[in-house]
Short mmCIF file of C-alpha atoms and ligand atoms in Angstrom, two decimals:
data_model
loop_
_atom_site.label_atom_id
_atom_site.label_comp_id
_atom_site.label_asym_id
_atom_site.label_seq_id
_atom_site.Cartn_x
_atom_site.Cartn_y
_atom_site.Cartn_z
CA UNK A 117 0.00 0.00 0.00
CA UNK A 118 1.50 3.42 -0.91
CA UNK A 119 2.32 5.66 2.06
CA UNK A 120 1.49 9.36 2.01
CA UNK A 121 3.64 11.69 4.03
CA UNK A 122 1.96 14.30 6.20
CA UNK A 123 4.45 17.06 7.07
CA UNK A 124 4.19 18.52 10.57
CA UNK A 125 6.05 21.53 12.02
CA UNK A 126 6.11 21.56 15.82
CA UNK A 127 6.58 25.19 16.90
CA UNK A 128 7.90 26.37 20.31
CA UNK A 129 9.25 22.89 20.91
CA UNK A 130 11.33 21.89 23.94
CA UNK A 131 13.33 18.68 24.40
CA UNK A 132 10.52 17.22 26.52
CA UNK A 133 7.98 17.88 23.72
CA UNK A 134 10.21 16.14 21.19
CA UNK A 135 10.73 13.13 23.45
CA UNK A 136 7.03 12.77 24.31
CA UNK A 137 5.80 13.28 20.72
CA UNK A 138 8.42 10.91 19.29
CA UNK A 139 7.46 8.22 21.82
CA UNK A 140 3.74 8.71 21.15
CA UNK A 141 4.32 8.61 17.36
CA UNK A 142 6.35 5.40 17.65
CA UNK A 143 3.49 3.74 19.54
CA UNK A 144 0.88 4.74 17.01
CA UNK A 145 0.08 2.01 14.51
CA UNK A 146 0.80 3.50 11.13
CA UNK A 147 -1.70 3.31 8.29
CA UNK A 148 -1.55 4.69 4.78
CA UNK A 149 -0.28 8.03 6.14
CA UNK A 150 3.16 8.60 7.74
CA UNK A 151 3.80 11.64 9.92
CA UNK A 152 7.03 13.48 9.11
CA UNK A 153 7.52 15.56 12.26
CA UNK A 154 9.98 18.48 12.29
CA UNK A 155 10.79 20.42 15.44
CA UNK A 156 11.21 24.20 15.27
CA UNK A 157 12.31 26.33 18.20
CA UNK A 158 10.57 29.66 17.38
CA UNK A 159 7.13 30.63 18.59
CA UNK A 160 4.61 30.85 15.72
CA UNK A 161 3.38 34.41 15.17
CA UNK A 162 3.10 36.81 12.22
CA UNK A 163 6.91 37.29 12.17
CA UNK A 164 7.70 33.57 11.96
CA UNK A 165 4.79 32.24 9.90
CA UNK A 166 7.01 31.81 6.79
CA UNK A 167 8.65 28.86 8.60
CA UNK A 168 5.38 26.98 8.06
CA UNK A 169 5.81 26.96 4.27
CA UNK A 170 5.17 23.56 2.70
CA UNK A 171 3.96 21.90 5.90
CA UNK A 172 0.53 20.25 6.06
CA UNK A 173 0.11 20.83 9.77
CA UNK A 174 1.51 23.08 12.49
CA UNK A 175 1.58 21.80 16.07
CA UNK A 176 1.28 24.71 18.53
CA UNK A 177 1.41 25.48 22.24
CA UNK A 178 -0.10 28.12 24.55
CA UNK A 179 1.92 31.16 23.45
CA UNK A 180 1.96 30.58 19.70
CA UNK A 181 -0.35 33.12 18.09
CA UNK A 182 -2.64 32.75 15.10
CA UNK A 183 -4.58 35.90 14.28
CA UNK A 184 -6.58 36.42 11.07
CA UNK A 185 -3.61 37.45 8.90
CA UNK A 186 -1.44 34.59 10.21
CA UNK A 187 -4.31 32.18 9.48
CA UNK A 188 -4.47 33.42 5.87
CA UNK A 189 -0.69 33.15 5.53
CA UNK A 190 -0.72 29.59 6.92
CA UNK A 191 -3.37 28.64 4.39
CA UNK A 192 -1.35 30.17 1.53
CA UNK A 193 1.70 28.18 2.67
CA UNK A 194 -0.36 24.98 2.39
CA UNK A 195 -1.14 24.36 6.06
CA UNK A 196 -4.56 22.76 6.48
CA UNK A 197 -4.51 21.80 10.17
CA UNK A 198 -3.46 23.27 13.51
CA UNK A 199 -2.86 20.63 16.19
CA UNK A 200 -2.82 22.38 19.56
CA UNK A 201 -0.89 20.47 22.22
CA UNK A 202 -2.89 22.20 24.98
CA UNK A 203 -6.50 22.65 26.09
CA UNK A 204 -7.05 26.42 25.81
CA UNK A 205 -7.30 28.06 22.39
CA UNK A 206 -7.60 31.76 23.31
CA UNK A 207 -4.40 32.35 21.26
CA UNK A 208 -6.04 31.18 18.02
CA UNK A 209 -8.61 33.08 15.93
CA UNK A 210 -10.76 29.99 15.40
CA UNK A 211 -13.27 31.51 12.95
CA UNK A 212 -10.49 33.10 10.85
CA UNK A 213 -8.80 29.67 10.63
CA UNK A 214 -12.03 27.98 9.60
CA UNK A 215 -12.61 30.73 7.01
CA UNK A 216 -9.09 30.08 5.67
CA UNK A 217 -9.91 26.34 5.39
CA UNK A 218 -7.74 25.30 8.35
CA UNK A 219 -9.12 22.78 10.83
CA UNK A 220 -8.04 22.88 14.48
CA UNK A 221 -7.72 20.16 17.09
CA UNK A 222 -6.83 20.50 20.77
CA UNK A 223 -6.35 18.37 23.88
CA UNK A 224 -9.43 19.21 25.93
CA UNK A 225 -8.76 16.78 28.77
CA UNK A 226 -5.48 15.49 30.14
CA UNK A 227 -4.64 14.81 33.76
CA UNK A 228 -6.67 17.78 35.12
CA UNK A 229 -5.30 16.77 38.53
CA UNK A 230 -1.85 18.01 37.41
CA UNK A 231 -3.03 21.63 37.23
CA UNK A 232 -5.30 21.27 40.29
CA UNK A 233 -2.37 19.93 42.34
CA UNK A 234 -0.22 22.85 41.20
CA UNK A 235 -2.91 25.31 42.36
CA UNK A 236 -2.86 23.62 45.78
CA UNK A 237 0.97 23.69 45.78
CA UNK A 238 0.84 27.46 45.28
CA UNK A 239 -1.66 27.83 48.15
CA UNK A 240 0.40 25.72 50.57
CA UNK A 241 3.72 27.31 49.60
CA UNK A 242 2.40 30.88 49.89
CA UNK A 243 0.61 30.16 53.16
CA UNK A 244 3.37 28.22 54.95
CA UNK A 245 6.16 30.11 53.15
CA UNK A 246 8.01 26.95 52.14
CA UNK A 247 10.15 28.87 49.62
CA UNK A 248 11.43 31.14 52.40
CA UNK A 249 11.81 28.36 54.97
CA UNK A 250 13.89 26.31 52.50
CA UNK A 251 16.35 29.16 51.99
CA UNK A 252 16.50 30.07 55.67
CA UNK A 253 17.33 26.55 56.82
CA UNK A 254 19.93 26.15 54.05
CA UNK A 255 21.67 29.21 55.44
CA UNK A 256 21.49 28.01 59.03
CA UNK A 257 18.72 30.48 59.90
CA UNK A 258 16.13 28.76 62.09
CA UNK A 259 14.20 31.94 63.01
CA UNK A 260 10.41 31.51 62.68
CA UNK A 261 9.51 35.21 62.74
CA UNK A 262 7.93 36.04 59.35
CA UNK A 263 6.88 32.46 58.58
CA UNK A 264 3.49 32.52 60.34
CA UNK A 265 0.78 30.86 58.24
CA UNK A 266 -2.90 30.04 58.73
CA UNK A 267 -4.69 26.72 59.18
CA UNK A 268 -6.30 25.80 55.86
CA UNK A 269 -8.86 23.48 57.52
CA UNK A 270 -12.26 25.20 57.77
CA UNK A 271 -11.44 28.03 55.33
CA UNK A 272 -13.69 28.90 52.36
CA UNK A 273 -12.21 28.62 48.88
CA UNK A 274 -13.91 30.34 45.93
CA UNK A 275 -13.60 28.36 42.70
CA UNK A 276 -14.33 30.22 39.47
CA UNK A 277 -14.99 27.64 36.76
CA UNK A 278 -16.00 24.11 37.76
CA UNK A 279 -14.94 22.18 34.68
CA UNK A 280 -12.41 19.34 34.71
CA UNK A 281 -9.63 21.20 36.56
CA UNK A 282 -12.02 23.13 38.86
CA UNK A 283 -13.65 19.86 39.96
CA UNK A 284 -10.30 18.13 40.52
CA UNK A 285 -9.23 21.14 42.60
CA UNK A 286 -12.47 21.05 44.63
CA UNK A 287 -11.79 17.38 45.53
CA UNK A 288 -8.30 18.26 46.77
CA UNK A 289 -9.55 21.29 48.73
CA UNK A 290 -12.34 19.22 50.32
CA UNK A 291 -9.64 16.78 51.44
CA UNK A 292 -8.10 19.66 53.39
CA UNK A 293 -11.45 20.32 55.11
CA UNK A 294 -12.24 23.53 53.19
CA UNK A 295 -15.75 24.67 52.24
CA UNK A 296 -16.23 25.63 48.62
CA UNK A 297 -18.16 28.49 47.07
CA UNK A 298 -18.21 28.26 43.31
CA UNK A 299 -19.25 30.24 40.29
CA UNK A 300 -19.82 28.85 36.81
CA UNK A 301 -22.45 29.98 34.26
CA UNK A 302 -22.97 26.24 33.56
CA UNK A 303 -23.12 24.68 37.05
CA UNK A 304 -22.30 20.98 37.33
CA UNK A 305 -25.43 19.18 38.56
CA UNK A 306 -23.36 16.18 39.67
CA UNK A 307 -21.69 18.09 42.50
CA UNK A 308 -23.77 17.05 45.49
CA UNK A 309 -21.34 17.67 48.36
CA UNK A 310 -23.09 19.80 51.04
CA UNK A 311 -19.88 21.81 51.56
CA UNK A 312 -19.77 22.81 47.87
CA UNK A 313 -22.25 25.54 46.97
CA UNK A 314 -22.78 27.53 43.77
CA UNK A 315 -23.34 31.28 44.23
CA UNK A 316 -23.28 34.46 42.10
CA UNK A 317 -19.77 35.71 41.29
CA UNK A 318 -19.98 38.63 43.75
CA UNK A 319 -20.90 36.28 46.60
CA UNK A 320 -18.01 33.96 45.73
CA UNK A 321 -15.60 36.90 45.66
CA UNK A 322 -16.80 38.46 48.93
CA UNK A 323 -17.25 35.18 50.85
CA UNK A 324 -13.93 33.42 50.15
CA UNK A 325 -10.63 33.38 52.01
CA UNK A 326 -8.92 32.08 48.87
CA UNK A 327 -10.10 32.55 45.26
CA UNK A 328 -8.80 30.13 42.60
CA UNK A 329 -9.44 30.66 38.87
CA UNK A 330 -10.26 27.66 36.67
CA UNK A 331 -12.25 29.14 33.77
CA UNK A 332 -11.04 29.61 30.17
CA UNK A 333 -9.98 32.99 28.79
CA UNK A 334 -12.84 34.30 26.63
CA UNK A 335 -14.16 37.81 25.88
CA UNK A 336 -16.53 37.29 28.87
CA UNK A 337 -13.81 36.26 31.31
CA UNK A 338 -11.02 38.67 30.22
CA UNK A 339 -10.04 40.67 33.35
CA UNK A 340 -12.73 38.92 35.40
CA UNK A 341 -10.42 39.87 38.27
CA UNK A 342 -10.16 43.65 37.93
CA UNK A 343 -10.08 46.54 40.39
CA UNK A 344 -13.81 46.18 41.27
CA UNK A 345 -13.56 42.42 41.78
CA UNK A 346 -10.53 42.87 44.06
CA UNK A 347 -12.42 45.47 46.12
CA UNK A 348 -15.25 42.96 46.63
CA UNK A 349 -12.85 40.34 48.03
CA UNK A 350 -12.06 39.95 51.72
CA UNK A 351 -9.22 42.01 53.16
CA UNK A 352 -6.08 39.83 53.03
CA UNK A 353 -7.55 37.33 50.52
CA UNK A 354 -5.32 34.89 48.61
CA UNK A 355 -5.75 34.88 44.80
CA UNK A 356 -4.55 31.90 42.73
CA UNK A 357 -4.44 31.87 38.92
CA UNK A 358 -3.36 28.68 37.16
CA UNK A 359 -5.70 29.26 34.21
CA UNK A 360 -4.78 32.06 31.80
CA UNK A 361 -3.01 35.36 32.53
CA UNK A 362 -5.63 37.47 30.75
CA UNK A 363 -8.21 36.62 33.44
CA UNK A 364 -6.47 39.08 35.75
CA UNK A 365 -5.82 42.80 35.26
CA UNK A 366 -2.19 42.88 36.38
CA UNK A 367 -2.18 46.62 37.14
CA UNK A 368 -5.18 46.14 39.45
CA UNK A 369 -3.30 43.26 41.06
CA UNK A 370 -0.27 45.44 41.78
CA UNK A 371 -2.56 48.16 43.29
CA UNK A 372 -4.37 45.57 45.42
CA UNK A 373 -1.04 44.24 46.70
CA UNK A 374 0.27 47.74 47.47
CA UNK A 375 -2.78 48.62 49.60
CA UNK A 376 -2.58 45.22 51.34
CA UNK A 377 -6.11 44.28 50.24
CA UNK A 378 -4.63 41.25 48.52
CA UNK A 379 -2.77 39.26 51.16
CA UNK A 380 -1.21 36.66 48.86
CA UNK A 381 -1.06 36.10 45.11
CA UNK A 382 -0.02 32.83 43.42
CA UNK A 383 0.31 32.87 39.63
CA UNK A 384 1.26 30.16 37.17
CA UNK A 385 0.21 32.36 34.24
CA UNK A 386 0.71 36.02 33.40
CA UNK A 387 -1.07 38.37 31.00
CA UNK A 388 2.06 39.17 28.95
CA UNK A 389 3.75 35.81 29.42
CA UNK A 390 4.26 35.15 25.69
CA UNK A 391 7.22 37.58 25.70
CA UNK A 392 8.74 36.03 28.82
CA UNK A 393 7.93 32.44 29.68
CA UNK A 394 9.48 29.13 28.57
CA UNK A 395 12.96 30.65 28.11
CA UNK A 396 16.02 31.15 30.33
CA UNK A 397 16.17 34.93 30.70
CA UNK A 398 18.47 34.93 33.73
CA UNK A 399 21.20 36.82 31.84
CA UNK A 400 18.81 39.34 30.27
CA UNK A 401 17.47 42.64 31.55
CA UNK A 402 13.75 41.98 31.75
CA UNK A 403 11.94 44.90 30.14
CA UNK A 404 8.46 44.17 31.50
CA UNK A 405 8.25 46.62 34.43
CA UNK A 406 4.83 45.36 35.59
CA UNK A 407 6.12 41.81 35.86
CA UNK A 408 9.25 42.99 37.63
CA UNK A 409 7.17 45.01 40.13
CA UNK A 410 4.90 42.03 40.71
CA UNK A 411 7.81 39.74 41.46
CA UNK A 412 9.20 42.11 44.13
CA UNK A 413 6.29 41.52 46.56
CA UNK A 414 7.18 39.18 49.41
CA UNK A 415 3.68 37.69 49.27
CA UNK A 416 3.62 36.89 45.53
CA UNK A 417 4.70 33.52 44.15
CA UNK A 418 5.02 33.12 40.38
CA UNK A 419 5.74 29.95 38.42
CA UNK A 420 6.26 29.96 34.64
CA UNK A 421 3.18 28.12 33.32
CA UNK A 422 4.15 24.70 34.66
CA UNK A 423 0.76 23.55 35.98
CA UNK A 424 0.49 20.95 33.20
CA UNK A 425 4.08 19.82 33.59
CA UNK A 426 3.93 16.30 35.01
CA UNK A 427 5.20 13.17 33.29
CA UNK A 428 1.66 11.82 33.05
CA UNK A 429 0.15 14.99 31.58
CA UNK A 430 2.99 15.59 29.08
CA UNK A 431 2.73 11.99 27.86
CA UNK A 432 -1.07 12.15 27.59
CA UNK A 433 -0.92 15.47 25.70
CA UNK A 434 1.56 13.95 23.22
CA UNK A 435 -0.52 10.80 22.67
CA UNK A 436 -3.73 12.76 22.03
CA UNK A 437 -1.92 15.29 19.79
CA UNK A 438 -0.50 12.46 17.66
CA UNK A 439 -3.99 10.90 17.40
CA UNK A 440 -5.40 14.29 16.37
CA UNK A 441 -2.72 14.73 13.69
CA UNK A 442 -3.41 11.28 12.26
CA UNK A 443 -7.15 12.08 12.28
CA UNK A 444 -6.46 15.30 10.35
CA UNK A 445 -4.07 13.56 7.94
CA UNK A 446 -6.67 10.87 7.19
CA UNK A 447 -9.52 13.39 6.91
CA UNK A 448 -11.35 11.89 9.91
CA UNK A 449 -12.07 14.75 12.33
CA UNK A 450 -12.92 13.66 15.89
CA UNK A 451 -14.66 15.27 18.87
CA UNK A 452 -11.45 17.15 19.75
CA UNK A 453 -11.72 19.22 16.55
CA UNK A 454 -13.02 22.75 17.17
P1 NAD B 200 -13.14 22.97 31.15
O1 NAD B 200 -13.63 23.39 29.80
O2 NAD B 200 -13.31 21.55 31.58
O3 NAD B 200 -13.82 23.90 32.27
C1 NAD B 200 -13.92 25.29 32.17
C2 NAD B 200 -15.13 25.70 33.00
O4 NAD B 200 -15.17 27.13 33.03
C3 NAD B 200 -16.48 25.22 32.42
O5 NAD B 200 -17.22 24.56 33.41
C4 NAD B 200 -17.14 26.50 31.97
O6 NAD B 200 -18.57 26.48 32.09
C5 NAD B 200 -16.53 27.49 32.94
N1 NAD B 200 -16.71 28.88 32.54
C6 NAD B 200 -16.88 29.38 31.29
N2 NAD B 200 -17.09 30.72 31.36
C7 NAD B 200 -17.04 31.05 32.68
C8 NAD B 200 -17.21 32.27 33.38
N3 NAD B 200 -17.50 33.41 32.75
N4 NAD B 200 -17.09 32.25 34.72
C9 NAD B 200 -16.86 31.10 35.39
N5 NAD B 200 -16.70 29.90 34.77
C10 NAD B 200 -16.79 29.89 33.42
O7 NAD B 200 -11.61 23.40 31.20
P2 NAD B 200 -10.48 22.82 32.16
O8 NAD B 200 -9.86 21.62 31.53
O9 NAD B 200 -11.00 22.74 33.54
O10 NAD B 200 -9.40 24.00 32.06
C11 NAD B 200 -9.65 25.29 32.57
C12 NAD B 200 -8.58 26.23 32.10
O11 NAD B 200 -7.31 25.87 32.71
C13 NAD B 200 -8.27 26.14 30.60
O12 NAD B 200 -9.14 26.94 29.84
C14 NAD B 200 -6.85 26.66 30.52
O13 NAD B 200 -6.91 28.05 30.29
C15 NAD B 200 -6.29 26.39 31.90
N6 NAD B 200 -5.19 25.43 31.88
C16 NAD B 200 -3.99 25.79 32.45
C17 NAD B 200 -2.94 24.89 32.46
C18 NAD B 200 -1.59 25.23 33.08
O14 NAD B 200 -0.59 24.58 32.77
N7 NAD B 200 -1.52 26.21 33.96
C19 NAD B 200 -3.08 23.62 31.87
C20 NAD B 200 -4.33 23.28 31.32
C21 NAD B 200 -5.36 24.19 31.32
#
């Protein structure tokens, strides 16, 4: 049987992407189509789109950007499919891609516990100041002053978005003995725990000791945490964002931290992260003054979009992405096509 070759360009790739995708591809039983996967370091955006010339498919991650003109350019270069190796697709103009004849697949569900556990790690680290305690003890400093935390048991956590990750996070938080107030325009009827209650957004914001964001970035949720929302929250509240940076107005965050209204902030994502994250910038002068200001607060903990980064999740993402690319190559779209 003749074998067709389907050319794939993996943008923004890292060694762990290459390893996971190569393993997943080797496990996939080949049919009449063979994937020819090429790994490119740059992020896909309007400046780099020419690198996609002559590929059938581009495989993208969270900070690659496809706006309407990039979608048209991709189509002119012969690309007919975008395989996202992530869940969110706020970085892709979906209708412009469809208009340009480009189909899109994503990985809607993979180890949601990975991100939920990272949200809890941020809460515990910020609260019990593990990052500071680690450094103190390493330097022979056993002083406790400045490390005082609070008991998580019995606290109320506000969960915004009760999809796969929100629900996994609720399970973990319930294990710690927390009550949950949640907001989601599409409440999950299967949540029957008496300590988990849906409420309007304002009630969730004003009634929670900790607020954790688990909704997608859409026009409706952009800056859902702005100056007004912060003012509605309890004095000294902890805010956790492991979802998408654009959910939070960073300038409002800095103001809320300066006045002390926000007691703790844990971020795995940042509004302008595409110019910063996933690179070693330790020998560069970082030009983003807002980010630099944010990172100076003693009560802010930032990680560089690593919520998904567990062996299990990376492997699952790769397996589903390979399946999606084979589905596109064979012209058999599945339920993970947008
Ligand atoms: P999901 O689709 O299962 O759930 C999202 C939930 O948000 C849904 O229940 C939806 O009804 C709800 N929602 C929609 N609009 C809302 C609004 N205005 N207010 C409140 N809730 C709203 O998605 P998921 O798998 O749980 O992922 C959630 C988000 O986590 C993703 O969109 C992505 O941005 C982010 N994420 C981050 C990482 C990471 O590494 N940090 C990894 C994966 C996903």
